[in-house]
XYZ file of C-alpha atoms in Angstrom:
651
model
C 38.525 -34.595 -23.469
C 36.793 -30.982 -22.477
C 33.410 -30.339 -22.930
C 31.560 -27.121 -23.066
C 29.703 -27.144 -19.240
C 27.425 -24.630 -20.528
C 25.926 -26.869 -23.102
C 25.866 -29.946 -21.116
C 24.027 -28.322 -17.881
C 21.378 -26.121 -19.403
C 20.035 -29.243 -20.158
C 17.099 -29.466 -17.773
C 14.314 -31.672 -17.347
C 13.078 -31.646 -20.758
C 16.759 -33.388 -22.743
C 16.509 -34.842 -25.952
C 17.488 -38.752 -26.113
C 20.014 -37.912 -28.684
C 22.076 -35.017 -26.270
C 21.826 -37.993 -23.545
C 23.379 -40.656 -25.939
C 26.102 -38.391 -27.104
C 26.798 -37.559 -23.421
C 26.972 -40.936 -22.166
C 29.485 -42.269 -24.773
C 31.307 -39.349 -24.560
C 32.159 -40.012 -20.795
C 32.668 -43.380 -21.700
C 35.524 -42.024 -24.454
C 36.646 -39.976 -22.043
C 36.981 -42.128 -19.225
C 38.932 -45.005 -21.582
C 41.084 -41.991 -22.567
C 42.556 -41.202 -19.301
C 43.097 -44.850 -18.053
C 45.180 -44.926 -21.254
C 47.197 -41.718 -20.295
C 47.653 -43.241 -16.831
C 49.523 -46.273 -18.239
C 52.229 -44.314 -20.389
C 50.456 -43.552 -23.878
C 50.598 -39.787 -25.162
C 47.350 -38.151 -24.933
C 46.835 -38.213 -29.065
C 47.656 -41.843 -28.996
C 45.570 -42.512 -26.068
C 42.451 -40.890 -27.760
C 42.647 -42.535 -30.999
C 43.156 -46.133 -28.887
C 40.067 -45.306 -27.280
C 38.178 -44.905 -30.080
C 39.270 -47.972 -32.026
C 38.443 -50.032 -29.145
C 35.142 -48.520 -28.969
C 34.554 -49.307 -32.511
C 31.825 -47.626 -34.625
C 30.347 -44.928 -32.870
C 27.836 -44.514 -35.012
C 26.139 -47.588 -35.092
C 26.199 -47.735 -31.337
C 24.462 -44.103 -31.142
C 21.748 -45.357 -33.381
C 21.242 -48.309 -31.185
C 21.451 -46.705 -28.316
C 19.168 -43.819 -29.669
C 16.584 -46.711 -30.940
C 16.609 -48.051 -27.451
C 15.724 -44.633 -25.379
C 13.117 -43.876 -27.682
C 11.509 -47.171 -27.220
C 11.013 -46.795 -23.649
C 7.134 -46.830 -22.988
C 6.976 -43.500 -22.239
C 5.080 -44.624 -18.609
C 8.088 -45.886 -17.441
C 10.057 -42.839 -18.286
C 7.373 -40.848 -16.391
C 7.542 -42.702 -13.534
C 11.602 -42.960 -13.494
C 11.406 -39.151 -13.610
C 8.999 -38.654 -10.611
C 10.949 -41.080 -8.908
C 13.803 -39.093 -9.302
C 12.123 -36.059 -8.351
C 10.699 -37.608 -5.305
C 14.281 -38.460 -4.560
C 15.664 -34.860 -4.839
C 13.161 -33.578 -2.977
C 13.640 -35.552 -0.202
C 17.287 -35.136 -0.426
C 16.966 -31.315 -0.558
C 14.690 -30.645 2.397
C 17.014 -33.191 4.543
C 20.033 -30.788 3.614
C 18.257 -27.576 4.464
C 17.270 -29.489 7.487
C 21.014 -30.057 8.724
C 21.454 -26.209 7.400
C 18.771 -24.418 9.153
C 20.892 -21.223 9.206
C 21.315 -21.332 5.485
C 18.024 -22.134 4.548
C 16.517 -19.181 6.897
C 18.149 -16.462 5.880
C 17.522 -17.239 2.032
C 13.893 -17.540 3.284
C 13.540 -14.697 4.927
C 15.594 -12.660 3.103
C 13.813 -13.299 -0.167
C 10.311 -13.333 1.433
C 10.922 -9.832 3.297
C 12.131 -8.051 0.376
C 9.338 -9.169 -2.055
C 6.904 -8.574 0.302
C 7.612 -5.338 1.201
C 7.763 -4.639 -2.516
C 4.315 -5.570 -3.065
C 2.897 -3.924 -0.526
C 4.418 -0.133 -1.312
C 3.670 -0.734 -4.845
C 0.437 -1.919 -4.395
C -0.391 1.542 -2.542
C 1.528 3.022 -4.878
C -0.893 1.649 -7.986
C -4.438 1.811 -6.295
C -3.785 5.877 -5.751
C -1.304 6.823 -8.363
C -1.387 4.864 -11.268
C -4.466 2.929 -11.741
C -7.666 4.634 -13.785
C -10.781 4.823 -12.267
C -13.208 2.383 -13.469
C -15.237 4.379 -15.611
C -15.750 4.919 -18.978
C -12.683 6.789 -21.287
C -10.540 6.576 -18.220
C -7.899 7.869 -19.830
C -9.490 11.644 -21.249
C -10.922 11.958 -17.581
C -10.078 15.280 -16.214
C -10.506 17.372 -13.526
C -11.320 20.776 -12.866
C -11.040 22.931 -10.224
C -11.151 26.278 -8.999
C -7.534 28.488 -8.197
C -6.910 31.636 -6.583
C -4.527 34.130 -8.361
C -3.174 35.608 -5.702
C -2.008 32.626 -4.209
C -2.606 29.968 -6.111
C -4.556 27.749 -3.467
C -6.800 25.182 -5.522
C -10.474 25.072 -4.082
C -13.782 23.759 -5.562
C -16.309 25.486 -7.537
C -19.777 26.203 -7.658
C -22.768 24.580 -8.857
C -23.113 27.782 -12.134
C -19.528 27.075 -12.789
C -19.491 23.017 -13.367
C -22.543 24.309 -15.594
C -20.904 26.260 -17.509
C -18.043 24.085 -17.903
C -20.447 21.430 -18.725
C -21.609 23.454 -21.875
C -17.947 23.960 -23.495
C -18.888 20.829 -25.498
C -16.468 21.032 -28.594
C -13.530 20.586 -25.142
C -15.995 18.014 -22.479
C -17.777 15.270 -24.073
C -19.429 15.694 -20.984
C -19.088 16.602 -17.354
C -20.425 15.429 -13.858
C -20.051 17.157 -10.410
C -20.722 16.178 -6.504
C -20.110 17.433 -3.433
C -19.622 15.214 -0.339
C -21.931 15.433 2.392
C -21.796 14.075 6.190
C -25.792 13.430 7.210
C -27.177 11.184 10.074
C -28.739 7.874 8.356
C -31.426 5.972 9.711
C -33.120 3.035 8.572
C -34.824 1.134 11.565
C -32.501 1.681 14.191
C -30.619 4.555 15.557
C -29.341 7.325 13.266
C -26.028 6.911 12.608
C -23.429 9.093 11.035
C -22.737 8.248 7.397
C -21.256 9.869 4.321
C -23.124 10.811 1.038
C -22.824 12.104 -2.320
C -24.768 14.577 -3.984
C -23.950 14.158 -7.277
C -25.284 16.273 -10.781
C -28.180 14.356 -12.509
C -25.791 12.937 -15.358
C -23.371 11.155 -13.179
C -23.840 7.506 -13.686
C -24.497 7.804 -17.076
C -21.421 10.219 -17.935
C -19.401 7.739 -16.013
C -20.843 4.676 -17.646
C -21.625 2.706 -14.225
C -24.539 0.044 -14.101
C -26.057 -0.902 -11.058
C -26.065 -4.514 -9.646
C -29.478 -3.609 -7.922
C -32.435 -2.370 -9.166
C -31.913 1.168 -11.082
C -29.818 4.588 -10.660
C -31.474 7.685 -10.710
C -31.894 9.635 -13.986
C -32.114 13.124 -14.817
C -36.069 12.877 -14.094
C -35.556 12.113 -10.757
C -33.278 15.022 -10.661
C -35.125 17.513 -12.473
C -38.522 16.535 -9.750
C -36.309 16.166 -6.947
C -37.491 12.748 -6.484
C -36.069 11.795 -2.896
C -34.399 8.665 -4.021
C -30.936 7.247 -3.313
C -28.335 4.858 -4.489
C -26.599 2.784 -2.128
C -23.111 1.974 -2.399
C -21.896 -2.116 -1.878
C -20.233 -1.503 1.301
C -23.403 -0.173 2.870
C -25.578 -2.651 1.487
C -23.125 -5.139 2.843
C -23.176 -3.701 6.588
C -26.549 -2.012 7.094
C -28.566 -4.638 5.163
C -26.637 -7.787 5.013
C -26.841 -7.942 1.174
C -31.073 -8.255 1.128
C -32.067 -8.152 -2.409
C -35.277 -6.500 -0.435
C -33.689 -3.145 -0.105
C -34.908 -1.419 -3.177
C -38.043 0.343 -2.195
C -37.024 0.644 1.338
C -36.833 4.200 3.330
C -33.800 5.663 5.078
C -33.957 8.927 6.574
C -31.060 11.609 5.596
C -31.324 13.933 8.561
C -34.583 12.717 9.204
C -35.917 13.485 5.425
C -37.501 10.109 4.062
C -35.491 8.970 0.709
C -36.089 6.088 -1.336
C -33.689 3.075 -2.081
C -34.017 2.849 -5.945
C -30.704 0.833 -6.462
C -26.926 -0.770 -5.508
C -23.633 0.159 -7.078
C -21.663 -2.412 -8.138
C -19.131 -3.926 -5.562
C -15.815 -2.264 -8.102
C -17.217 1.424 -8.040
C -16.320 2.773 -5.113
C -16.610 6.434 -6.253
C -15.308 8.980 -8.225
C -12.857 9.623 -5.425
C -9.866 7.270 -4.235
C -10.151 6.694 -0.974
C -13.270 7.998 -0.145
C -16.322 5.736 -0.225
C -19.735 7.396 0.403
C -22.256 5.101 1.702
C -25.196 6.396 -0.902
C -25.015 8.793 -3.781
C -28.435 11.374 -4.223
C -29.439 13.910 -6.889
C -27.915 17.322 -6.112
C -30.808 18.343 -6.355
C -33.333 16.077 -3.473
C -30.957 17.629 -1.433
C -33.059 20.527 -0.997
C -35.643 18.115 1.151
C -32.892 17.650 3.715
C -31.594 21.852 3.790
C -33.678 24.311 2.510
C -30.485 26.417 1.431
C -29.434 23.850 -0.916
C -32.084 25.989 -3.278
C -30.470 29.319 -2.987
C -26.758 27.688 -2.774
C -26.880 25.758 -6.147
C -28.090 28.880 -7.905
C -25.100 31.176 -6.392
C -21.680 31.485 -8.277
C -19.474 32.075 -4.860
C -21.129 29.053 -3.485
C -17.720 26.800 -4.033
C -18.929 23.064 -2.770
C -18.387 20.761 -6.099
C -15.802 18.793 -7.488
C -15.809 18.029 -11.166
C -14.330 15.761 -13.710
C -14.847 15.904 -17.219
C -13.948 13.452 -20.116
C -12.328 15.324 -23.074
C -13.374 15.115 -26.912
C -11.275 12.550 -28.611
C -8.325 14.261 -30.336
C -8.503 17.407 -27.467
C -5.429 18.133 -26.215
C -4.859 19.391 -22.796
C -3.213 22.891 -23.604
C -6.600 22.996 -26.016
C -8.748 22.538 -22.706
C -6.814 25.089 -20.593
C -7.086 27.892 -23.212
C -10.889 26.740 -23.599
C -10.760 27.344 -19.123
C -9.354 30.474 -19.522
C -11.492 31.881 -22.115
C -14.386 31.001 -19.999
C -12.978 32.167 -16.818
C -12.422 36.235 -18.024
C -16.288 35.933 -19.589
C -17.633 34.871 -15.950
C -15.488 37.036 -14.614
C -17.135 40.206 -16.398
C -20.392 38.780 -15.173
C -19.579 38.039 -11.413
C -16.873 40.418 -10.841
C -17.004 40.158 -7.317
C -17.036 36.654 -7.244
C -14.499 35.660 -9.689
C -11.982 38.369 -10.064
C -9.518 36.329 -7.889
C -10.176 33.192 -9.237
C -9.764 30.910 -12.626
C -10.544 27.818 -13.416
C -7.346 25.236 -14.098
C -7.818 21.370 -15.051
C -5.248 18.359 -14.933
C -5.431 14.729 -15.580
C -7.505 12.690 -12.936
C -4.398 10.472 -12.278
C -2.704 13.658 -11.677
C -5.104 14.820 -8.632
C -4.960 12.096 -6.126
C -5.167 12.414 -3.468
C -5.881 16.231 -3.123
C -5.564 18.869 -6.608
C -3.962 21.176 -3.914
C -0.836 18.724 -3.108
C -0.858 16.549 -6.303
C 2.042 17.743 -7.210
C 3.843 16.438 -4.452
C 2.525 13.118 -4.607
C 4.562 11.380 -7.141
C 8.119 12.490 -5.744
C 7.122 11.134 -1.884
C 5.376 8.314 -3.779
C 8.840 7.985 -6.108
C 11.005 8.367 -2.899
C 9.526 5.253 -0.988
C 8.819 2.986 -3.882
C 12.890 3.424 -4.824
C 14.027 3.032 -1.565
C 12.179 -0.501 -1.441
C 13.532 -1.341 -4.968
C 16.951 -0.807 -3.389
C 16.129 -3.033 -0.387
C 15.160 -5.729 -3.065
C 18.266 -5.014 -4.783
C 20.308 -6.089 -2.006
C 18.040 -8.771 -0.657
C 18.989 -10.557 -4.308
C 22.701 -9.497 -4.210
C 23.023 -11.583 -0.274
C 21.134 -14.303 -1.586
C 23.277 -14.439 -4.674
C 26.282 -14.040 -2.766
C 24.941 -16.777 0.002
C 24.701 -19.565 -2.942
C 27.493 -18.559 -4.268
C 29.500 -19.483 -0.814
C 27.253 -22.462 -0.712
C 28.660 -23.110 -4.147
C 32.316 -23.640 -2.935
C 31.826 -25.529 -0.501
C 29.492 -28.113 -3.036
C 32.454 -28.228 -5.316
C 33.544 -31.180 -4.517
C 29.859 -33.352 -3.692
C 28.973 -32.306 -7.865
C 32.675 -33.371 -9.116
C 32.282 -36.496 -7.182
C 28.628 -37.000 -8.319
C 29.820 -36.330 -11.734
C 32.940 -38.761 -11.313
C 30.119 -41.618 -10.341
C 28.185 -41.497 -13.552
C 25.886 -38.570 -12.484
C 24.552 -37.010 -15.650
C 25.075 -33.351 -16.358
C 21.337 -32.704 -16.135
C 20.865 -35.222 -13.313
C 22.923 -32.721 -11.270
C 21.610 -29.822 -12.819
C 17.837 -30.998 -12.032
C 19.036 -31.338 -8.145
C 20.411 -27.988 -8.092
C 17.255 -26.522 -9.582
C 14.765 -28.489 -7.178
C 16.895 -26.787 -3.934
C 16.430 -23.280 -5.640
C 12.758 -24.168 -5.961
C 12.740 -25.188 -2.655
C 14.100 -22.664 -1.431
C 11.783 -19.817 -3.502
C 8.858 -21.292 -2.997
C 9.141 -20.964 0.662
C 10.533 -17.444 0.367
C 6.735 -16.689 -1.623
C 5.067 -18.066 1.030
C 6.685 -15.775 3.498
C 6.415 -12.869 1.191
C 2.485 -13.462 0.066
C 1.949 -13.963 4.108
C 3.649 -10.581 4.812
C 2.314 -8.398 2.073
C -1.122 -9.959 3.143
C -0.992 -8.698 6.327
C 0.576 -5.040 5.551
C -1.797 -4.564 3.173
C -4.424 -5.633 6.030
C -3.357 -3.480 8.373
C -3.116 -0.726 6.057
C -7.143 -1.258 5.282
C -7.723 -1.058 9.108
C -5.946 2.107 9.822
C -8.091 4.552 11.685
C -7.118 8.346 9.471
C -8.625 11.184 11.899
C -10.322 13.112 9.322
C -13.904 14.269 8.991
C -14.433 12.301 5.986
C -14.497 8.478 5.984
C -11.195 7.423 4.353
C -10.673 3.833 2.920
C -7.771 2.582 1.669
C -9.385 -0.590 -0.275
C -6.080 -1.903 -1.035
C -5.948 -5.172 -2.959
C -2.703 -7.311 -3.379
C -1.052 -6.177 -6.732
C -0.043 -9.694 -8.423
C 1.672 -8.302 -11.507
C 4.256 -6.744 -9.069
C 4.048 -9.600 -6.623
C 4.988 -11.788 -9.967
C 7.201 -9.133 -11.179
C 9.633 -9.134 -7.699
C 9.023 -12.888 -7.207
C 10.402 -13.704 -10.766
C 13.706 -11.049 -10.447
C 14.315 -13.111 -6.987
C 14.010 -16.127 -7.823
C 16.098 -15.618 -11.339
C 18.837 -14.398 -8.932
C 18.542 -17.574 -6.821
C 18.391 -20.035 -9.625
C 21.556 -18.859 -11.689
C 23.550 -18.447 -8.543
C 22.156 -22.328 -7.311
C 23.245 -23.608 -10.984
C 27.091 -22.251 -9.759
C 27.500 -25.070 -8.302
C 26.820 -27.329 -11.059
C 29.449 -25.040 -13.431
C 31.983 -25.264 -10.590
C 31.591 -28.959 -9.875
C 31.941 -29.215 -13.975
C 34.968 -27.446 -13.854
C 36.715 -29.861 -11.364
C 38.180 -33.357 -11.594
C 38.058 -36.023 -9.068
C 41.934 -35.370 -8.857
C 41.620 -31.927 -7.983
C 39.178 -32.478 -5.102
C 41.430 -35.289 -3.775
C 44.331 -33.066 -3.866
C 42.073 -30.364 -1.988
C 41.850 -32.644 0.758
C 37.877 -33.190 0.166
C 37.727 -29.400 2.087
C 35.946 -27.572 -1.134
C 38.794 -26.084 -2.394
C 39.055 -23.036 -4.205
C 36.489 -22.445 -6.946
C 38.917 -20.152 -8.922
C 39.337 -16.734 -9.565
C 36.169 -15.759 -11.470
C 33.471 -16.737 -8.769
C 35.717 -14.744 -5.914
C 35.824 -11.658 -7.930
C 31.560 -12.047 -8.404
C 30.876 -12.606 -4.358
C 33.846 -9.769 -3.896
C 31.606 -7.342 -5.954
C 28.386 -8.698 -4.909
C 29.619 -7.766 -1.690
C 30.752 -4.338 -3.030
C 27.192 -3.394 -4.117
C 25.411 -4.436 -1.223
C 27.477 -1.885 1.205
C 27.100 0.751 -1.408
C 23.213 0.501 -1.580
C 22.926 -0.501 2.005
C 24.838 2.592 3.195
C 22.658 4.819 0.689
C 20.069 3.432 2.597
C 20.985 3.649 5.861
C 21.626 7.284 5.167
C 17.976 7.662 3.504
C 16.777 5.888 6.802
C 18.422 8.007 8.874
C 17.561 11.355 7.223
C 13.751 10.221 6.705
C 13.657 9.685 11.207
C 15.826 12.835 11.515
C 12.950 14.659 9.537
C 10.108 12.938 11.332
C 11.428 14.015 14.653
C 12.211 18.069 13.572
C 7.911 17.488 12.337
C 7.299 16.398 15.674
C 9.163 19.394 17.907
C 7.786 21.984 14.929
C 6.145 24.744 16.870
C 2.283 24.479 15.436
C 1.483 27.977 16.834
C -1.206 26.169 19.324
C -0.942 23.563 22.499
C -0.827 19.955 21.656
C -0.739 18.602 24.934
C -3.807 18.461 27.455
C -6.233 19.145 24.425
C -9.761 17.221 23.776
C -11.267 17.498 20.873
C -15.273 16.633 20.341
C -17.039 16.780 16.763
C -21.020 17.899 17.075
C -23.067 18.505 14.038
C -26.294 19.977 14.942
C -27.402 20.265 11.801
C -27.568 16.104 11.585
C -30.486 16.307 14.172
C -32.324 19.337 12.073
C -31.392 21.776 15.110
C -30.778 25.339 13.791
C -30.438 29.214 13.911
C -31.665 30.249 17.390
C -32.121 26.725 18.641
C -28.610 25.741 17.733
C -27.098 29.446 19.717
C -28.727 27.999 22.510
C -27.705 24.419 22.446
C -24.007 25.387 21.755
C -24.269 27.548 24.391
C -25.664 25.146 27.061
C -22.419 23.119 25.472
C -19.828 25.026 26.434
C -21.094 25.956 29.896
C -21.907 22.127 30.920
C -18.440 20.932 29.412
C -16.587 24.054 31.124
C -17.880 23.391 34.622
C -16.753 19.477 34.301
C -13.650 18.337 36.823
C -10.421 19.182 34.702
C -11.706 21.385 32.387
C -9.619 24.919 32.456
C -10.518 25.968 28.835
C -13.377 25.341 26.631
C -14.331 26.959 23.045
C -16.176 26.227 19.726
C -14.698 26.281 16.217
C -16.223 25.671 12.961
C -12.756 24.393 11.747
C -9.858 22.995 13.998
C -6.111 23.349 12.956
C -4.685 21.144 10.568
C -7.979 19.143 10.126
C -8.105 19.721 6.440
C -11.080 22.021 5.845
C -11.600 25.454 5.795
C -13.095 28.095 4.032
C -11.659 31.104 1.725
C -13.250 34.655 1.819
C -11.181 37.028 -1.009
C -10.611 39.938 0.973
C -10.648 43.738 -0.253
C -7.581 45.713 1.316
C -7.922 49.541 1.944
C -11.541 49.436 -0.387
C -9.267 49.438 -3.537
C -11.190 48.400 -6.611
C -11.927 44.810 -6.919
C -9.610 44.900 -10.176
C -6.372 46.057 -8.803
C -4.519 42.542 -8.070
C -2.543 44.291 -4.910
C -5.980 45.134 -3.139
C -6.888 41.451 -2.938
C -6.048 38.960 -0.745
C -7.291 35.352 -0.312
C -7.619 34.026 3.079
C -8.512 30.999 5.087
C -10.972 31.700 7.883
C -13.120 30.083 10.473
C -15.651 31.271 12.786
C -15.168 30.588 16.389
C -16.255 31.408 19.636
C -14.982 33.149 22.728
C -12.285 31.421 24.405
C -11.534 28.799 21.419
C -8.230 30.900 21.125
C -7.446 30.549 24.881
C -8.222 26.747 24.500
C -6.154 25.668 21.640
C -3.356 28.056 23.535
C -2.796 29.902 20.482
C -0.111 33.234 21.310
C -1.663 36.204 20.044
C 1.267 38.993 18.417
C -1.003 42.119 18.614
C -4.256 43.069 19.658
C -6.917 40.555 21.567
C -9.073 37.981 21.900
C -12.855 37.854 21.442
C -14.794 38.867 24.123
C -18.617 37.667 24.921
C -19.505 41.397 24.539
C -18.522 41.133 20.210
C -21.544 39.892 19.107
C -23.370 40.428 15.834
C -24.089 44.411 17.167
C -20.541 44.718 17.972
């Protein structure tokens, strides 16, 4: 008598009493039929005789079902719990006896799930997750691009005000600039990073204070020296003291009054950069008197701009409006804007920097694709291990069934083993993901602006990767039940109890998994080898300057309000004192250093050609240096000479 193993073995913990009774009666009839056949009866005659001896099947089923339903629920729960305890104890003992198998499965799944969760958490935080602001789906970034070379740069404050006037395209727009300053409370001054933002910065982004209030348009109009602290700076400098509102913090020795604290969910308007505080840009005139003049200059490009598109406005319409605005401003300010045009892109597509944002999704996609393939290999590896184990356990399952174990009982035991392995794998994956994310959050980045990763474990992708992996483990773990259902005790005894052959289908499945593993692993090995080769090649690129035996130091005299002639005297003394130190061969000062991420751009007019002629313009990056800076960096001049002390303002 044959039964459908799929129907029998897919009944899990909540099987119906009717189904259990049917299985018990079917098992009894099958055993009686086999006994009669062994005594010499024909199969058809044995089947009929077994049913005759059994009697009224419907009446017996009804009685057994009634008895099953009448069992007290408490007794059923106690029996189920006792069975689960026994299964769990048996599984743990069997895994302890086979530690290599258990460790292989746990580490394979744990490492793959943890790696996927870590990588996707980073990708999601910087490329996929919108800013925690109002109407983030309509948020766009506006920047200035040079026509000659396409270099992306910031915009000036007058440009921002003109963009803000495009009310038919933008619902609102905000601007801000980052500023390295010295922040002083009651202690010594410490380097800090603040945002000098437009008067509508908080209202347009829909930010609410966690403590106190936010600055208003009235504060900006009166140039009130007020500031709003970030939650991180409030925690670090004031230990979350609620009495911080009203206290004074000096920015480059200029006093500012704290009026509020930002919520911990708002970390600024630029991912990865966490400011210590936000102040009205107009109030920065008390820190730098030149700020008032700079804010009025069309060519002083220092601001980043974000805008909310009006509902229903498309990107094409917005770009067309910016083109018209650029043309109008170029006629009014030909010297500043002849080589520039305003560009716009979705905020999510401008990370981490507008200038390189087109490459970021490709790089992230490559890394995430590689860890995805690694997860695929891990699932195939675990499935193969469990299928091999299924072949070994085939005899065990067949004997359990012959001794009276119901299909649900066998499935419950196998599922318990898969769940134990899966839970242990999730613990390893969680520890790995938390460790990787914690390491990334503390990774120091050698840049002038404060970079903070602020990563958090993304539970959605953790659950997604865990679900895929555990599903592969559970389905593969059920293989022994299916294979055991197809095996009879006589088959097992004929194979000598050694497990025997599980048939062609499992063998073909294992072969297919091995082929898939080898193919995907080969792809990963090739990609990894190419990555290592590219990294080594990049490390050997001739950068045009020496990279050995160079010590870099940064000093900002403006933090201590040393400016003008006093600043030049301090710089000259620094060069003399440092140059006199033992072991120092050459020394120089520069506004920017190579590969620092900072640069100044200028439009150069060639051969006194009119500015309207494109061939007469060139956009170039520039920096101001002292004599000796080129030699200190080991740069090689192709023509001409280095600067000397005689190349002063009068030269």
